[in-house]
Short mmCIF file of C-alpha atoms and ligand atoms in Angstrom, two decimals:
data_model
loop_
_atom_site.label_atom_id
_atom_site.label_comp_id
_atom_site.label_asym_id
_atom_site.label_seq_id
_atom_site.Cartn_x
_atom_site.Cartn_y
_atom_site.Cartn_z
CA ILE A 294 0.00 0.00 0.00
CA GLN A 295 1.18 3.47 -0.79
CA TRP A 296 -0.36 5.75 1.81
CA PHE A 297 -1.82 9.06 0.78
CA PRO A 298 -3.87 11.38 3.03
CA GLY A 299 -7.06 10.03 1.44
CA HIS A 300 -6.11 6.45 2.28
CA MET A 301 -5.32 7.40 5.86
CA THR A 302 -8.70 9.09 6.29
CA LYS A 303 -10.41 5.99 4.88
CA ALA A 304 -8.41 3.60 7.07
CA ARG A 305 -9.20 5.73 10.09
CA ARG A 306 -12.91 5.74 9.31
CA GLN A 307 -12.88 1.95 8.89
CA ILE A 308 -11.26 1.52 12.30
CA GLU A 309 -13.71 3.95 13.89
CA ASP A 310 -16.58 1.84 12.48
CA LYS A 311 -15.06 -1.28 14.02
CA LEU A 312 -14.41 0.44 17.35
CA LYS A 313 -18.17 0.79 17.82
CA LEU A 314 -18.44 -3.01 17.83
CA ILE A 315 -15.65 -3.90 20.22
CA ASP A 316 -14.58 -3.69 23.88
CA ILE A 317 -10.79 -3.87 23.71
CA VAL A 318 -8.02 -3.29 21.19
CA ILE A 319 -5.02 -5.52 20.55
CA GLU A 320 -2.28 -3.30 19.15
CA LEU A 321 0.16 -5.36 17.15
CA LEU A 322 3.71 -4.01 16.79
CA ASP A 323 6.86 -5.48 15.31
CA ALA A 324 9.24 -6.43 18.16
CA ARG A 325 12.21 -5.49 15.97
CA VAL A 326 10.95 -1.93 15.47
CA PRO A 327 8.34 -1.28 18.19
CA LEU A 328 8.17 2.47 17.69
CA SER A 329 8.63 2.64 13.95
CA SER A 330 5.84 0.07 13.49
CA ARG A 331 3.55 2.16 15.67
CA ASN A 332 0.99 4.47 14.10
CA PRO A 333 1.75 8.06 15.07
CA MET A 334 -1.92 8.80 15.84
CA VAL A 335 -2.83 5.53 17.52
CA ASP A 336 -3.85 7.09 20.87
CA GLU A 337 -6.07 9.58 19.12
CA ILE A 338 -7.62 6.97 16.81
CA LEU A 339 -8.34 4.42 19.54
CA LYS A 340 -9.93 7.05 21.77
CA GLY A 341 -9.25 5.51 25.13
CA LYS A 342 -10.41 1.95 24.34
CA PRO A 343 -8.75 -0.49 26.74
CA ARG A 344 -5.69 -1.76 24.96
CA MET A 345 -2.86 -4.26 25.12
CA VAL A 346 0.34 -4.18 23.09
CA LEU A 347 1.77 -7.26 21.41
CA LEU A 348 5.36 -7.33 20.19
CA ASN A 349 5.11 -9.74 17.28
CA LYS A 350 7.89 -11.56 15.44
CA TYR A 351 9.83 -11.65 18.67
CA ASP A 352 11.47 -14.82 17.39
CA LEU A 353 13.41 -12.47 15.07
CA ALA A 354 14.10 -9.79 17.70
CA ASP A 355 16.88 -9.39 20.24
CA SER A 356 15.44 -10.89 23.43
CA GLN A 357 17.33 -8.55 25.75
CA LEU A 358 16.04 -5.49 23.89
CA THR A 359 12.54 -6.95 23.75
CA ALA A 360 12.62 -7.11 27.57
CA GLU A 361 13.70 -3.46 27.57
CA TRP A 362 10.81 -2.56 25.28
CA VAL A 363 8.35 -4.34 27.57
CA ARG A 364 9.64 -2.12 30.40
CA TYR A 365 9.34 0.94 28.14
CA PHE A 366 5.65 0.25 27.47
CA ALA A 367 5.01 -0.59 31.13
CA GLU A 368 6.25 2.89 32.02
CA GLN A 369 3.51 4.21 29.74
CA GLY A 370 0.90 2.11 31.48
CA LEU A 371 0.69 -0.43 28.65
CA LYS A 372 1.21 -4.13 29.20
CA ALA A 373 3.25 -5.43 26.28
CA LEU A 374 3.54 -9.12 25.49
CA PRO A 375 6.18 -10.53 23.12
CA ILE A 376 4.66 -13.14 20.79
CA ASP A 377 5.41 -15.16 17.71
CA ALA A 378 2.12 -15.31 15.85
CA ALA A 379 3.53 -17.68 13.25
CA THR A 380 4.32 -20.52 15.67
CA GLY A 381 1.91 -19.42 18.41
CA THR A 382 4.46 -18.74 21.15
CA ASN A 383 2.80 -16.77 24.01
CA VAL A 384 -0.45 -16.47 22.04
CA LYS A 385 -2.24 -18.31 24.89
CA GLU A 386 -1.42 -15.35 27.14
CA ILE A 387 -3.60 -13.01 25.08
CA LEU A 388 -6.98 -14.25 26.35
CA PRO A 389 -6.17 -13.83 30.08
CA ARG A 390 -4.86 -10.33 29.35
CA ALA A 391 -7.98 -9.49 27.35
CA LYS A 392 -10.16 -10.64 30.25
CA GLU A 393 -8.07 -8.58 32.64
CA LEU A 394 -8.65 -5.46 30.52
CA TRP A 395 -12.38 -6.11 30.59
CA ALA A 396 -12.62 -7.45 34.15
CA HIS A 397 -14.37 -4.37 35.54
CA LYS A 398 -17.24 -4.84 33.07
CA ILE A 399 -17.45 -8.58 33.67
CA GLU A 400 -17.63 -7.94 37.42
CA ALA A 401 -20.30 -5.26 36.93
CA GLN A 402 -22.39 -7.70 34.87
CA LEU A 403 -22.00 -10.41 37.48
CA ARG A 404 -23.08 -7.98 40.22
CA LYS A 405 -26.24 -7.24 38.22
CA GLY A 406 -26.86 -10.94 37.96
CA VAL A 407 -26.22 -10.88 34.19
CA ASN A 408 -24.28 -13.66 32.54
CA PRO A 409 -21.13 -11.90 31.23
CA ARG A 410 -20.74 -12.05 27.46
CA ALA A 411 -17.48 -12.73 25.66
CA VAL A 412 -15.06 -9.79 25.46
CA ARG A 413 -15.01 -8.35 21.92
CA ALA A 414 -11.60 -7.58 20.50
CA LEU A 415 -10.09 -5.94 17.44
CA ILE A 416 -6.53 -6.38 16.22
CA VAL A 417 -4.91 -3.28 14.75
CA GLY A 418 -1.52 -2.75 13.16
CA ILE A 419 0.42 -1.56 10.15
CA PRO A 420 0.68 -3.72 7.00
CA ASN A 421 2.73 -6.91 7.20
CA VAL A 422 3.06 -6.82 10.99
CA GLY A 423 1.31 -10.22 11.23
CA LYS A 424 -2.36 -9.36 11.86
CA SER A 425 -3.79 -12.15 9.69
CA THR A 426 -1.31 -14.67 11.05
CA LEU A 427 -2.37 -13.81 14.60
CA ILE A 428 -6.08 -13.99 13.74
CA ASN A 429 -5.55 -17.46 12.30
CA GLN A 430 -3.50 -18.51 15.29
CA LEU A 431 -6.19 -17.29 17.72
CA ALA A 432 -8.93 -18.90 15.66
CA GLY A 433 -7.01 -22.15 15.61
CA LYS A 434 -7.48 -22.44 11.85
CA LYS A 435 -6.71 -20.66 8.61
CA ILE A 436 -9.24 -17.90 8.03
CA ALA A 437 -7.55 -14.64 7.11
CA ALA A 438 -5.37 -14.25 4.03
CA THR A 439 -1.68 -14.07 4.91
CA GLY A 440 1.33 -13.38 2.77
CA ASP A 441 4.76 -11.95 3.07
CA ARG A 442 3.88 -8.76 1.32
CA PRO A 443 2.14 -5.68 2.64
CA GLY A 444 -1.53 -5.16 1.89
CA VAL A 445 -2.93 -8.71 1.78
CA THR A 446 -5.65 -8.37 4.39
CA LYS A 447 -9.19 -8.18 2.78
CA GLY A 448 -13.18 -7.54 3.66
CA GLN A 449 -16.95 -8.80 9.08
CA GLN A 450 -17.50 -11.60 11.16
CA TRP A 451 -16.76 -12.74 14.64
CA ILE A 452 -14.24 -15.42 15.35
CA LYS A 453 -14.70 -17.29 18.60
CA VAL A 454 -11.56 -17.56 20.70
CA GLY A 455 -12.84 -20.16 23.10
CA THR A 456 -16.06 -19.05 24.78
CA GLU A 457 -14.61 -15.96 26.42
CA MET A 458 -13.41 -13.80 23.53
CA ASP A 459 -14.89 -12.80 20.19
CA LEU A 460 -12.48 -11.38 17.66
CA LEU A 461 -13.38 -9.35 14.59
CA ASP A 462 -12.22 -11.38 11.59
CA THR A 463 -10.83 -8.34 9.78
CA PRO A 464 -8.13 -6.32 11.49
CA GLY A 465 -7.82 -2.57 11.63
CA ILE A 466 -5.11 -1.43 9.24
CA LEU A 467 -3.00 1.48 10.42
CA TRP A 468 -0.35 3.39 8.55
CA PRO A 469 3.20 3.90 9.77
CA LYS A 470 4.92 7.25 10.16
CA PHE A 471 6.81 8.16 7.05
CA GLU A 472 7.99 11.69 7.74
CA ASP A 473 11.08 10.41 9.53
CA GLN A 474 13.63 8.97 7.12
CA MET A 475 15.05 6.65 9.79
CA VAL A 476 11.60 5.18 10.40
CA GLY A 477 11.31 4.51 6.69
CA LEU A 478 14.67 2.73 6.66
CA ARG A 479 13.84 0.57 9.69
CA LEU A 480 10.48 -0.43 8.23
CA ALA A 481 12.08 -1.16 4.89
CA ALA A 482 14.77 -3.27 6.52
CA THR A 483 12.15 -5.43 8.29
CA GLY A 484 10.00 -5.77 5.17
CA ALA A 485 7.02 -3.61 6.15
CA ILE A 486 7.34 -1.55 2.99
CA LYS A 487 7.10 -2.92 -0.52
CA GLU A 488 10.48 -3.71 -2.01
CA GLU A 489 9.74 -2.09 -5.35
CA LEU A 490 9.39 1.27 -3.67
CA LEU A 491 12.86 1.32 -2.19
CA HIS A 492 16.50 1.74 -2.91
CA MET A 493 18.09 -1.48 -1.77
CA ASP A 494 21.55 0.00 -1.45
CA GLU A 495 20.26 2.71 0.90
CA ILE A 496 18.58 0.13 3.14
CA ALA A 497 21.67 -2.08 3.05
CA PHE A 498 23.82 0.90 4.03
CA PHE A 499 21.57 1.52 7.02
CA VAL A 500 21.60 -2.17 8.00
CA ILE A 501 25.40 -2.45 7.77
CA LYS A 502 25.97 0.66 9.84
CA TYR A 503 23.51 -0.48 12.49
CA MET A 504 24.94 -4.00 12.53
CA VAL A 505 28.51 -2.78 12.86
CA LYS A 506 27.46 -0.64 15.80
CA HIS A 507 25.28 -3.17 17.58
CA TYR A 508 25.87 -6.64 16.19
CA GLY A 509 29.37 -6.51 14.67
CA ALA A 510 30.38 -10.04 15.57
CA ALA A 511 27.28 -11.53 13.92
CA LEU A 512 28.01 -9.61 10.72
CA GLN A 513 31.62 -10.75 10.68
CA GLU A 514 30.68 -14.35 11.28
CA ARG A 515 27.94 -14.55 8.66
CA PHE A 516 29.97 -12.99 5.87
CA GLY A 517 33.50 -13.89 6.91
CA ILE A 518 34.55 -10.27 7.38
CA ALA A 519 37.97 -9.96 9.00
CA GLU A 520 37.79 -6.31 9.97
CA LEU A 521 34.85 -4.03 10.50
CA PRO A 522 34.91 -0.37 9.48
CA GLU A 523 35.97 2.05 12.18
CA ASP A 524 34.59 5.18 10.59
CA LEU A 525 30.95 4.58 9.76
CA ASP A 526 30.60 8.07 8.34
CA ASP A 527 32.94 7.12 5.52
CA PRO A 528 30.76 5.58 2.77
CA ASN A 529 33.78 3.83 1.28
CA GLU A 530 34.19 1.84 4.46
CA VAL A 531 30.58 0.71 4.28
CA VAL A 532 30.98 -0.20 0.61
CA LYS A 533 33.92 -2.39 1.63
CA VAL A 534 31.59 -4.41 3.81
CA MET A 535 29.16 -4.74 0.89
CA GLU A 536 32.00 -5.94 -1.30
CA ALA A 537 32.99 -8.54 1.27
CA VAL A 538 29.40 -9.78 1.35
CA GLY A 539 29.28 -9.95 -2.44
CA ARG A 540 32.54 -11.88 -2.65
CA LYS A 541 31.49 -14.32 0.06
CA ARG A 542 28.17 -15.02 -1.65
CA GLY A 543 29.25 -14.96 -5.27
CA ALA A 544 27.55 -11.71 -6.27
CA ILE A 545 30.20 -10.93 -8.88
CA VAL A 546 29.74 -9.37 -12.30
CA SER A 547 32.03 -9.88 -15.30
CA GLY A 548 35.45 -8.44 -14.65
CA GLY A 549 35.37 -9.73 -11.07
CA LYS A 550 33.68 -6.67 -9.63
CA VAL A 551 31.12 -7.12 -6.87
CA ASP A 552 27.49 -6.54 -7.85
CA LEU A 553 26.55 -4.09 -5.10
CA ASP A 554 22.81 -4.30 -5.81
CA LYS A 555 22.89 -8.05 -5.35
CA ALA A 556 25.06 -7.76 -2.25
CA SER A 557 22.54 -5.26 -0.82
CA LEU A 558 19.69 -7.67 -1.45
CA ILE A 559 21.60 -10.53 0.20
CA ILE A 560 22.14 -8.48 3.37
CA ILE A 561 18.49 -7.39 3.56
CA ARG A 562 17.08 -10.86 2.85
CA ASP A 563 19.41 -12.43 5.43
CA LEU A 564 18.34 -9.86 8.02
CA ARG A 565 14.63 -10.41 7.37
CA ALA A 566 15.02 -14.17 7.51
CA GLY A 567 16.83 -13.97 10.84
CA LYS A 568 20.03 -15.34 9.37
CA LEU A 569 22.10 -12.55 10.90
CA GLY A 570 20.78 -13.56 14.30
CA ARG A 571 18.01 -12.05 16.39
CA ILE A 572 18.13 -8.35 15.71
CA THR A 573 16.20 -5.37 17.03
CA LEU A 574 16.63 -2.17 15.04
CA GLU A 575 15.48 0.24 17.74
CA VAL A 576 16.91 0.64 21.21
CA PRO A 577 14.72 2.32 23.83
CA GLY A 578 16.30 5.56 24.95
CA GLU A 579 18.58 5.73 21.91
CA LEU A 580 16.01 7.33 19.61
P1 LIG B 73 -1.43 -7.11 5.73
O1 LIG B 73 -2.40 -8.06 5.17
O2 LIG B 73 -0.48 -6.58 4.74
O3 LIG B 73 -2.06 -6.01 6.55
O4 LIG B 73 -0.43 -7.97 6.67
P2 LIG B 73 -0.69 -8.66 8.05
O5 LIG B 73 -0.43 -7.68 9.15
O6 LIG B 73 -1.99 -9.39 8.09
O7 LIG B 73 0.54 -9.70 8.07
P3 LIG B 73 0.53 -11.27 7.76
O8 LIG B 73 -0.23 -12.01 8.84
O9 LIG B 73 0.15 -11.47 6.36
O10 LIG B 73 2.08 -11.62 8.00
C1 LIG B 73 3.11 -11.05 7.22
C2 LIG B 73 4.30 -12.00 7.19
O11 LIG B 73 4.91 -12.06 8.48
C3 LIG B 73 3.95 -13.44 6.82
O12 LIG B 73 4.96 -13.94 5.99
C4 LIG B 73 3.95 -14.17 8.14
O13 LIG B 73 4.27 -15.52 8.01
C5 LIG B 73 5.05 -13.42 8.87
N1 LIG B 73 4.87 -13.49 10.34
C6 LIG B 73 3.77 -13.17 11.05
N2 LIG B 73 3.99 -13.31 12.38
C7 LIG B 73 5.27 -13.73 12.52
C8 LIG B 73 6.10 -14.05 13.64
O14 LIG B 73 5.73 -13.94 14.82
N3 LIG B 73 7.37 -14.43 13.36
C9 LIG B 73 7.85 -14.52 12.11
N4 LIG B 73 9.09 -14.90 11.94
N5 LIG B 73 7.10 -14.24 11.03
C10 LIG B 73 5.84 -13.86 11.23
#
């Protein structure tokens, strides 16, 4: 999806329509980029609905930093739960947390002698964050369309999550913040933005610089790099890393020169697939 102001207004209206139907919101973020994958207007759009935060794809994220992010959200009064929607890790924790968010209403119903109904939930998040995967995981079967490209979620029914939670079968799609170039790079690196729209070499540059700073040993090991650049502000030094990657992986054009476009793609694909290790691209307090 390419987001224009018109699309944002429409997406917002669609979420507002869904909000009328539900009790609580499940805000899905990418554990590797918790802030960059967060909609800039989420508080305003959700208008005080009780909410939990899920840090998805935590299997790909740095576990130490994920713990730091959980603390970060706790300081804001939000309980964040790291999950892996694809395999279902921690997904069982969602229902108890949903009930906790809605406990005051359940208790009020019980006091009135009314049988409490199931808590109604909506999943919201930016494209490709794993909304459909989580819906399927919670439903215990394949319902929503999933795919590793942004924009696959389509058109409303309730899915029963046991007897205690009803989930809207279509998630609320939010847009990321684009104004900040660094946010764009982080989202591109994790795959939240369509590849065709981006300059691979720019993303690879960003990834190399970040890796050298935070995960140098992993980069060296994966690509057999003897020495890492000392001056990351020198583009030539970064290009040297790209060349090492290209040589290691056979991205060579005629004349023996390294194909830098291919080398860029190799780095980005390896990062997204978790082959460079578990990596988080945002550090709380460092932004
Ligand atoms: P849109 O339809 O574009 O809004 O995307 P979505 O938010 O519904 O994402 P979707 O469920 O289609 O997942 C996007 C990709 O991420 C798929 O390839 C999933 O398999 C993958 N994915 C989802 N959750 C996880 C996870 O926890 N870990 C990993 N490694 N991959 C995941």
